[in-house]
Amino acid sequence: DTAVSQTPKYLVTQMGNDKSIKCEQNLGHDTMYWYKQDSKKFLKIMFSYNNKELIINETVPNRFSPKSPDKAHLNLHINSLELGDSAVYFCASSQPGTGVNSPLHFGNGTRLTVT
Amino acid sequence: KQEVTQIPAALSVPEGENLVLNCSFTDSAIYNLQWFRQDPGKGLTSLLLIQSSQREQTSGRLNASLDKSSGRSTLYIAASQPGDSATYLCAVHNTGGFKTIFGAGTRLFVKA
């Protein structure tokens, strides 16, 4: 019963290509996120979606376009990939702001390597 | 702007020791604070979540405290075991919980 699942687990591609990472959660949460973990293992939020609406966009280049077809899914599409995009991308979900604290639940990550 | 700092960056201890990991944050107006564990090449596992109104949370050998006024949280691990070896991350939830700022983590190695 995977709570937050993302695919693929590994993604190797060349510069200039376009790729997508998919994320799905079965926790019934309203809020989903994308995080980027760089080579120094620092985790940084990229996007936050609440009920399919963009809440936070942390100055991410517009080559990155998240899409939320429904509140259980948040996909990340990346255009014109660059070497600096190589990182591990984590999807997460939670249920904040309801008066009942919900922990962040993370997927297992997608390791993107751009060559 | 919220900043989260974790000290030490790395820690190596013999099995059985009690240890404390530290987390500090610059803006005390937080929603809650969460401690995670990350094993190499893996995702993040939630350990403890402390609400802004709480002072501490306990789970097994783990105890996390929160002092909002001083902008500090500690994670106490009792009787450490080699299986505790991992990176421990502190995360502060702001803005109604929609935005989370992570510390850089503490890499823990427990020697058998």
GROMACS .gro file of C-alpha atoms in nm:
model
  227
    1ASP     CA    1   0.000   0.000   0.000
    2THR     CA    2   0.234   0.271  -0.122
    3ALA     CA    3   0.111   0.605   0.010
    4VAL     CA    4   0.303   0.834  -0.226
    5SER     CA    5   0.437   0.675  -0.540
    6GLN     CA    6   0.640   0.839  -0.812
    7THR     CA    7   0.769   0.709  -1.142
    8PRO     CA    8   1.018   0.654  -1.282
    9LYS     CA    9   1.269   0.580  -1.009
   10TYR     CA   10   1.561   0.658  -1.238
   11LEU     CA   11   1.570   0.883  -1.542
   12VAL     CA   12   1.876   0.931  -1.760
   13THR     CA   13   1.844   1.166  -2.054
   14GLN     CA   14   2.038   1.407  -2.269
   15MET     CA   15   2.048   1.784  -2.252
   16GLY     CA   16   1.769   1.952  -2.441
   17ASN     CA   17   1.520   1.670  -2.402
   18ASP     CA   18   1.177   1.700  -2.238
   19LYS     CA   19   1.080   1.456  -1.965
   20SER     CA   20   0.801   1.398  -1.713
   21ILE     CA   21   0.786   1.254  -1.363
   22LYS     CA   22   0.456   1.127  -1.230
   23CYS     CA   23   0.332   1.127  -0.871
   24GLU     CA   24   0.024   0.981  -0.711
   25GLN     CA   25  -0.091   0.967  -0.349
   26ASN     CA   26  -0.363   0.748  -0.202
   27LEU     CA   27  -0.381   0.924   0.135
   28GLY     CA   28  -0.670   1.151   0.049
   29HIS     CA   29  -0.455   1.458   0.107
   30ASP     CA   30  -0.546   1.790  -0.051
   31THR     CA   31  -0.190   1.919  -0.082
   32MET     CA   32   0.096   1.788  -0.288
   33TYR     CA   33   0.451   1.909  -0.337
   34TRP     CA   34   0.761   1.874  -0.546
   35TYR     CA   35   1.102   1.900  -0.380
   36LYS     CA   36   1.449   1.896  -0.533
   37GLN     CA   37   1.745   1.741  -0.352
   38ASP     CA   38   2.075   1.849  -0.502
   39SER     CA   39   2.414   1.681  -0.494
   40LYS     CA   40   2.482   1.826  -0.150
   41LYS     CA   41   2.164   1.654  -0.028
   42PHE     CA   42   1.990   1.984   0.042
   43LEU     CA   43   1.612   1.959   0.004
   44LYS     CA   44   1.433   2.258  -0.141
   45ILE     CA   45   1.066   2.306  -0.214
   46MET     CA   46   0.976   2.374  -0.576
   47PHE     CA   47   0.597   2.372  -0.591
   48SER     CA   48   0.302   2.330  -0.361
   49TYR     CA   49  -0.048   2.250  -0.489
   50ASN     CA   50  -0.363   2.253  -0.282
   51ASN     CA   51  -0.671   2.097  -0.435
   52LYS     CA   52  -0.521   2.121  -0.784
   53GLU     CA   53  -0.436   2.490  -0.739
   54LEU     CA   54  -0.081   2.624  -0.734
   55ILE     CA   55  -0.003   2.770  -0.391
   56ILE     CA   56   0.373   2.806  -0.392
   57ASN     CA   57   0.619   2.840  -0.676
   58GLU     CA   58   0.967   2.891  -0.541
   59THR     CA   59   1.121   3.081  -0.834
   60VAL     CA   60   1.160   2.766  -1.032
   61PRO     CA   61   1.251   2.818  -1.401
   62ASN     CA   62   0.947   2.806  -1.625
   63ARG     CA   63   1.100   2.505  -1.799
   64PHE     CA   64   0.946   2.319  -1.505
   65SER     CA   65   0.569   2.289  -1.534
   66PRO     CA   66   0.371   2.101  -1.272
   67LYS     CA   67   0.030   1.966  -1.361
   68SER     CA   68  -0.236   1.844  -1.122
   69PRO     CA   69  -0.521   1.668  -1.306
   70ASP     CA   70  -0.683   1.589  -0.971
   71LYS     CA   71  -0.583   1.625  -0.610
   72ALA     CA   72  -0.434   1.274  -0.598
   73HIS     CA   73  -0.187   1.344  -0.878
   74LEU     CA   74   0.086   1.598  -0.931
   75ASN     CA   75   0.309   1.547  -1.232
   76LEU     CA   76   0.624   1.739  -1.316
   77HIS     CA   77   0.718   1.813  -1.674
   78ILE     CA   78   1.060   1.952  -1.754
   79ASN     CA   79   1.141   2.108  -2.090
   80SER     CA   80   1.485   2.159  -2.245
   81LEU     CA   81   1.670   1.973  -1.974
   82GLU     CA   82   2.002   2.117  -1.856
   83LEU     CA   83   2.296   1.959  -1.676
   84GLY     CA   84   2.207   2.151  -1.361
   85ASP     CA   85   1.870   1.980  -1.348
   86SER     CA   86   2.042   1.659  -1.239
   87ALA     CA   87   1.914   1.586  -0.889
   88VAL     CA   88   1.672   1.370  -0.699
   89TYR     CA   89   1.315   1.494  -0.721
   90PHE     CA   90   1.077   1.405  -0.442
   91CYS     CA   91   0.701   1.421  -0.443
   92ALA     CA   92   0.518   1.463  -0.113
   93SER     CA   93   0.169   1.513   0.022
   94SER     CA   94   0.007   1.637   0.341
   95GLN     CA   95  -0.314   1.777   0.481
   96PRO     CA   96  -0.217   2.113   0.633
   97GLY     CA   97  -0.434   2.391   0.758
   98THR     CA   98  -0.717   2.179   0.890
   99GLY     CA   99  -0.641   2.218   1.258
  100VAL     CA  100  -0.519   1.860   1.265
  101ASN     CA  101  -0.151   1.836   1.196
  102SER     CA  102  -0.065   1.607   0.911
  103PRO     CA  103   0.295   1.501   0.856
  104LEU     CA  104   0.454   1.531   0.515
  105HIS     CA  105   0.461   1.195   0.340
  106PHE     CA  106   0.731   1.151   0.078
  107GLY     CA  107   0.769   0.933  -0.227
  108ASN     CA  108   1.093   0.742  -0.281
  109GLY     CA  109   1.232   0.996  -0.523
  110THR     CA  110   1.325   1.009  -0.890
  111ARG     CA  111   1.694   1.033  -0.964
  112LEU     CA  112   1.731   1.245  -1.277
  113THR     CA  113   2.065   1.243  -1.458
  114VAL     CA  114   2.116   1.478  -1.750
  115THR     CA  115   2.414   1.404  -1.971
  116LYS     CA  116   1.278   3.456   0.549
  117GLN     CA  117   1.289   3.131   0.741
  118GLU     CA  118   1.625   2.961   0.771
  119VAL     CA  119   1.683   2.623   0.932
  120THR     CA  120   2.022   2.515   1.065
  121GLN     CA  121   2.122   2.175   1.193
  122ILE     CA  122   2.418   2.104   1.416
  123PRO     CA  123   2.630   1.899   1.398
  124ALA     CA  124   2.657   1.829   1.026
  125ALA     CA  125   2.793   1.482   1.101
  126LEU     CA  126   2.821   1.267   1.410
  127SER     CA  127   2.986   0.933   1.479
  128VAL     CA  128   2.912   0.755   1.806
  129PRO     CA  129   2.960   0.406   1.951
  130GLU     CA  130   2.657   0.186   1.986
  131GLY     CA  131   2.458   0.240   2.304
  132GLU     CA  132   2.524   0.611   2.343
  133ASN     CA  133   2.247   0.863   2.398
  134LEU     CA  134   2.274   1.155   2.158
  135VAL     CA  135   2.116   1.488   2.075
  136LEU     CA  136   2.070   1.643   1.734
  137ASN     CA  137   2.002   2.016   1.716
  138CYS     CA  138   1.786   2.224   1.489
  139SER     CA  139   1.743   2.601   1.498
  140PHE     CA  140   1.513   2.826   1.297
  141THR     CA  141   1.506   3.201   1.254
  142ASP     CA  142   1.132   3.273   1.241
  143SER     CA  143   0.936   3.149   1.542
  144ALA     CA  144   0.600   3.186   1.365
  145ILE     CA  145   0.589   2.823   1.260
  146TYR     CA  146   0.294   2.595   1.201
  147ASN     CA  147   0.474   2.283   1.317
  148LEU     CA  148   0.811   2.109   1.300
  149GLN     CA  149   0.888   1.764   1.170
  150TRP     CA  150   1.190   1.535   1.204
  151PHE     CA  151   1.274   1.294   0.923
  152ARG     CA  152   1.518   1.018   0.862
  153GLN     CA  153   1.673   0.956   0.520
  154ASP     CA  154   1.873   0.645   0.439
  155PRO     CA  155   2.124   0.661   0.149
  156GLY     CA  156   1.947   0.652  -0.186
  157LYS     CA  157   1.606   0.641  -0.022
  158GLY     CA  158   1.314   0.871   0.045
  159LEU     CA  159   1.230   1.045   0.371
  160THR     CA  160   1.065   0.871   0.663
  161SER     CA  161   0.874   1.085   0.911
  162LEU     CA  162   0.989   1.032   1.269
  163LEU     CA  163   0.807   1.290   1.477
  164LEU     CA  164   0.580   1.587   1.419
  165ILE     CA  165   0.552   1.857   1.686
  166GLN     CA  166   0.268   2.105   1.671
  167SER     CA  167   0.353   2.469   1.738
  168SER     CA  168   0.157   2.450   2.063
  169GLN     CA  169   0.345   2.143   2.189
  170ARG     CA  170   0.673   2.118   2.374
  171GLU     CA  171   0.771   1.761   2.290
  172GLN     CA  172   0.679   1.436   2.122
  173THR     CA  173   0.803   1.086   2.191
  174SER     CA  174   0.815   0.771   1.983
  175GLY     CA  175   1.005   0.473   2.117
  176ARG     CA  176   1.368   0.570   2.170
  177LEU     CA  177   1.313   0.909   2.006
  178ASN     CA  178   1.213   1.229   2.179
  179ALA     CA  179   1.179   1.563   2.004
  180SER     CA  180   1.142   1.892   2.184
  181LEU     CA  181   1.037   2.232   2.058
  182ASP     CA  182   1.107   2.576   2.201
  183LYS     CA  183   0.946   2.824   1.966
  184SER     CA  184   1.053   3.133   2.155
  185SER     CA  185   1.421   3.047   2.118
  186GLY     CA  186   1.378   2.894   1.773
  187ARG     CA  187   1.514   2.554   1.868
  188SER     CA  188   1.427   2.189   1.845
  189THR     CA  189   1.624   1.886   1.956
  190LEU     CA  190   1.597   1.522   1.863
  191TYR     CA  191   1.711   1.291   2.140
  192ILE     CA  192   1.798   0.933   2.049
  193ALA     CA  193   1.837   0.696   2.340
  194ALA     CA  194   2.059   0.387   2.336
  195SER     CA  195   2.169   0.434   1.976
  196GLN     CA  196   2.199   0.132   1.747
  197PRO     CA  197   2.383   0.075   1.418
  198GLY     CA  198   2.043   0.071   1.247
  199ASP     CA  199   1.999   0.434   1.348
  200SER     CA  200   2.274   0.532   1.104
  201ALA     CA  201   2.116   0.771   0.854
  202THR     CA  202   2.075   1.140   0.781
  203TYR     CA  203   1.831   1.318   1.011
  204LEU     CA  204   1.649   1.617   0.871
  205CYS     CA  205   1.460   1.889   1.054
  206ALA     CA  206   1.176   2.057   0.864
  207VAL     CA  207   0.982   2.368   0.962
  208HIS     CA  208   0.632   2.418   0.824
  209ASN     CA  209   0.529   2.778   0.757
  210THR     CA  210   0.239   2.954   0.596
  211GLY     CA  211  -0.038   2.725   0.709
  212GLY     CA  212   0.181   2.429   0.635
  213PHE     CA  213   0.200   2.483   0.260
  214LYS     CA  214   0.569   2.565   0.266
  215THR     CA  215   0.837   2.360   0.437
  216ILE     CA  216   1.195   2.464   0.493
  217PHE     CA  217   1.448   2.188   0.552
  218GLY     CA  218   1.776   2.197   0.735
  219ALA     CA  219   2.083   2.050   0.567
  220GLY     CA  220   2.066   1.744   0.792
  221THR     CA  221   2.289   1.565   1.040
  222ARG     CA  222   2.463   1.251   0.911
  223LEU     CA  223   2.472   1.001   1.195
  224PHE     CA  224   2.694   0.694   1.206
  225VAL     CA  225   2.654   0.451   1.494
  226LYS     CA  226   2.944   0.211   1.527
  227ALA     CA  227   2.882  -0.146   1.637
   0.00000   0.00000   0.00000
